[in-house]
Amino acid sequence: MKDLDHQHIVLGLCGSIACYKSAELCRLLVQAGATVQVVMTQAATQFITPMTMQALSQRPVLCSQWDVHTADPLAHIHLSREADVCLIAPCSANFIAKLAHGQADDLLSLLCLARPISAVPLLLAPAMNPDMWHHPATQRNLATVAADGATVLGVGCGDMACGQTGDGRMLEPAQLLDEVIACLQPKVLAGKRVLITAGPTFEAIDPVRGITNLSSGKMGFAIARAAREAGAMVTLVAGPVSLNTPHGVQRVDVLSACEMLQAVSTHIDHADVLIATAAVADWRPVTVASHKIKKDTAVPMQSLVLTENPDILATVAQSPRALRRELYCVGFAAESQDLLAQTQAKRERKGVPLMVGNIGPATFGQDNNTLLVVDDVGHREFSNAPKLSLARRLIAEIACRMGG
Ligand code: CTP
């Protein structure tokens, strides 16, 4: 099962140099299982040929409402009605202005105006020069189209084709694919704030060494993405991992357990849910050597004195808001044996309503996982699946328990 199986996407292109990215975007949408109907403005055809988009979408590309060869004489009405999502990428400043005023003088603006607003999401991926982006007229028009029900996906910051550096780059094709997938997910956590810990922690011994573990952070990052897809505002406190931040997620990087506790404490007051997936190191050295410990001098490793780290999840679970259930706490038990018994015992010990058990050595660094979801009445297994699929199931489960 692919993320966009059975989904029909209208991909609209306006005139912008960013059209070169739309070829890759079209490929990604098709690879994800979608059927893609490309519609181009005349200006877009100056930047990329309809033939290129036709070859990639495997469907005739539509460029005009006056084309007598088109099978459907009412294409401007039917195109958006048949779509699950309309995505305009790139969306030029001029096209945003047209949308804001309800103008409909070409096929793409016609189909946007004729789209059933409540049934078919309209996603806009703006692309323009920084001065055009920041111009009050553009910002005013963006506010108008957003108020009219369009989703403005924001822009990247960086070098522009015009030589300027700043805001206005179209988001990358992979980010846009994620946005399309996200907009089709049920919004079971709409308006909720979710705080997630992920990855290992690193407890320094000296400037070059430390205590850590094999957690990759993949499960926590997948949960962050799934929570954001479900409509939540997500803050991800990440230990040292080499993973890309899911689009739209606020990330706070930390190294040690104490730093992770500090970051969690900073953000917890506004959170509705804490999902603690981090594999927090249980101990840290009492003192950190300021220079590298040499093997023939100084402190031998045998005399390394450790102290226990704070338990972040247990601390938060005992806070007044968590005890009143205004903050829903979820833990992840990483075990190597006796999964059910260990997870049940850990749930009790940490005082959380939900503890998710998994076998650490089998899942650290992997793309798949198997989860055991344990609460006060029983347990349920989520069988082996990609971490993102499991994350979406878990988010649905959490939303359900929160009354969503
Ligand atoms: N946890 C935490 N702070 C710690 C230790 C663990 O917040 N100092 C959280 C983890 O993020 C996870 C849960 O507690 O959600 C269980 O973590 P785990 O490493 O499985 O258990 P430990 O409490 O460390 O116990 P043990 O090492 O004995 O299994």
PDB file of N, CA, C and O in Angstrom, residues 30 71 102 116 127 168 176 200 243 246 323 328 365 389-390 404:
ATOM      1  N   VAL A  30       3.486  10.374  -8.624  1.00  0.00           N
ATOM      2  CA  VAL A  30       3.125   9.141  -9.345  1.00  0.00           C
ATOM      3  C   VAL A  30       3.717   7.928  -8.632  1.00  0.00           C
ATOM      4  O   VAL A  30       3.044   6.911  -8.423  1.00  0.00           O
ATOM      5  N   ALA A  71     -11.235  16.226 -24.651  1.00  0.00           N
ATOM      6  CA  ALA A  71     -12.409  15.351 -24.645  1.00  0.00           C
ATOM      7  C   ALA A  71     -13.557  15.972 -23.839  1.00  0.00           C
ATOM      8  O   ALA A  71     -14.725  15.818 -24.184  1.00  0.00           O
ATOM      9  N   GLY A 102     -10.717  36.189  -7.130  1.00  0.00           N
ATOM     10  CA  GLY A 102     -11.686  35.320  -7.799  1.00  0.00           C
ATOM     11  C   GLY A 102     -11.654  35.462  -9.308  1.00  0.00           C
ATOM     12  O   GLY A 102     -12.647  35.179  -9.981  1.00  0.00           O
ATOM     13  N   PRO A 116     -15.009  22.700  -5.381  1.00  0.00           N
ATOM     14  CA  PRO A 116     -15.867  22.648  -4.189  1.00  0.00           C
ATOM     15  C   PRO A 116     -14.995  22.862  -2.944  1.00  0.00           C
ATOM     16  O   PRO A 116     -14.230  21.967  -2.559  1.00  0.00           O
ATOM     17  N   ALA A 127       6.226  30.539  -5.160  1.00  0.00           N
ATOM     18  CA  ALA A 127       7.612  30.638  -5.647  1.00  0.00           C
ATOM     19  C   ALA A 127       7.775  32.026  -6.229  1.00  0.00           C
ATOM     20  O   ALA A 127       7.052  32.374  -7.171  1.00  0.00           O
ATOM     21  N   GLY A 168      11.217  32.910  -0.393  1.00  0.00           N
ATOM     22  CA  GLY A 168      10.476  32.899  -1.649  1.00  0.00           C
ATOM     23  C   GLY A 168      10.746  31.687  -2.511  1.00  0.00           C
ATOM     24  O   GLY A 168      10.080  31.493  -3.524  1.00  0.00           O
ATOM     25  N   LEU A 176       7.004  18.839  -0.651  1.00  0.00           N
ATOM     26  CA  LEU A 176       5.651  19.017  -1.182  1.00  0.00           C
ATOM     27  C   LEU A 176       4.905  17.690  -1.208  1.00  0.00           C
ATOM     28  O   LEU A 176       3.706  17.627  -0.911  1.00  0.00           O
ATOM     29  N   PRO A 200      18.953   9.018  21.115  1.00  0.00           N
ATOM     30  CA  PRO A 200      19.696   8.700  22.340  1.00  0.00           C
ATOM     31  C   PRO A 200      20.083   9.998  23.052  1.00  0.00           C
ATOM     32  O   PRO A 200      19.822  11.086  22.535  1.00  0.00           O
ATOM     33  N   LEU A 243      19.048  12.704  11.333  1.00  0.00           N
ATOM     34  CA  LEU A 243      17.782  12.568  10.607  1.00  0.00           C
ATOM     35  C   LEU A 243      17.278  13.954  10.239  1.00  0.00           C
ATOM     36  O   LEU A 243      17.502  14.918  10.986  1.00  0.00           O
ATOM     37  N   PRO A 246      11.096  16.431  10.224  1.00  0.00           N
ATOM     38  CA  PRO A 246       9.867  16.408   9.426  1.00  0.00           C
ATOM     39  C   PRO A 246       9.376  17.827   9.178  1.00  0.00           C
ATOM     40  O   PRO A 246       9.447  18.681  10.071  1.00  0.00           O
ATOM     41  N   LEU A 323      -1.188  14.826  36.335  1.00  0.00           N
ATOM     42  CA  LEU A 323      -2.027  14.105  37.300  1.00  0.00           C
ATOM     43  C   LEU A 323      -3.506  14.447  37.085  1.00  0.00           C
ATOM     44  O   LEU A 323      -4.379  13.614  37.296  1.00  0.00           O
ATOM     45  N   TYR A 328      -1.383  14.456  28.576  1.00  0.00           N
ATOM     46  CA  TYR A 328      -1.429  12.996  28.417  1.00  0.00           C
ATOM     47  C   TYR A 328      -0.011  12.498  28.143  1.00  0.00           C
ATOM     48  O   TYR A 328       0.633  12.929  27.180  1.00  0.00           O
ATOM     49  N   GLY A 365      17.643   1.640  14.810  1.00  0.00           N
ATOM     50  CA  GLY A 365      18.248   1.848  13.490  1.00  0.00           C
ATOM     51  C   GLY A 365      17.440   1.278  12.351  1.00  0.00           C
ATOM     52  O   GLY A 365      17.724   1.557  11.190  1.00  0.00           O
ATOM     53  N   SER A 389       3.911   3.981   9.519  1.00  0.00           N
ATOM     54  CA  SER A 389       2.558   3.387   9.628  1.00  0.00           C
ATOM     55  C   SER A 389       2.202   3.168  11.092  1.00  0.00           C
ATOM     56  O   SER A 389       1.080   3.474  11.526  1.00  0.00           O
ATOM     57  N   LEU A 390       3.163   2.644  11.848  1.00  0.00           N
ATOM     58  CA  LEU A 390       2.910   2.422  13.278  1.00  0.00           C
ATOM     59  C   LEU A 390       2.671   3.753  13.989  1.00  0.00           C
ATOM     60  O   LEU A 390       1.798   3.850  14.867  1.00  0.00           O
ATOM     61  N   GLY A 404     -10.492  12.547  21.168  1.00  0.00           N
ATOM     62  CA  GLY A 404     -10.513  13.193  19.853  1.00  0.00           C
ATOM     63  C   GLY A 404     -11.303  12.378  18.843  1.00  0.00           C
ATOM     64  O   GLY A 404     -11.768  11.299  19.110  1.00  0.00           O
TER      65      GLY A 404
END
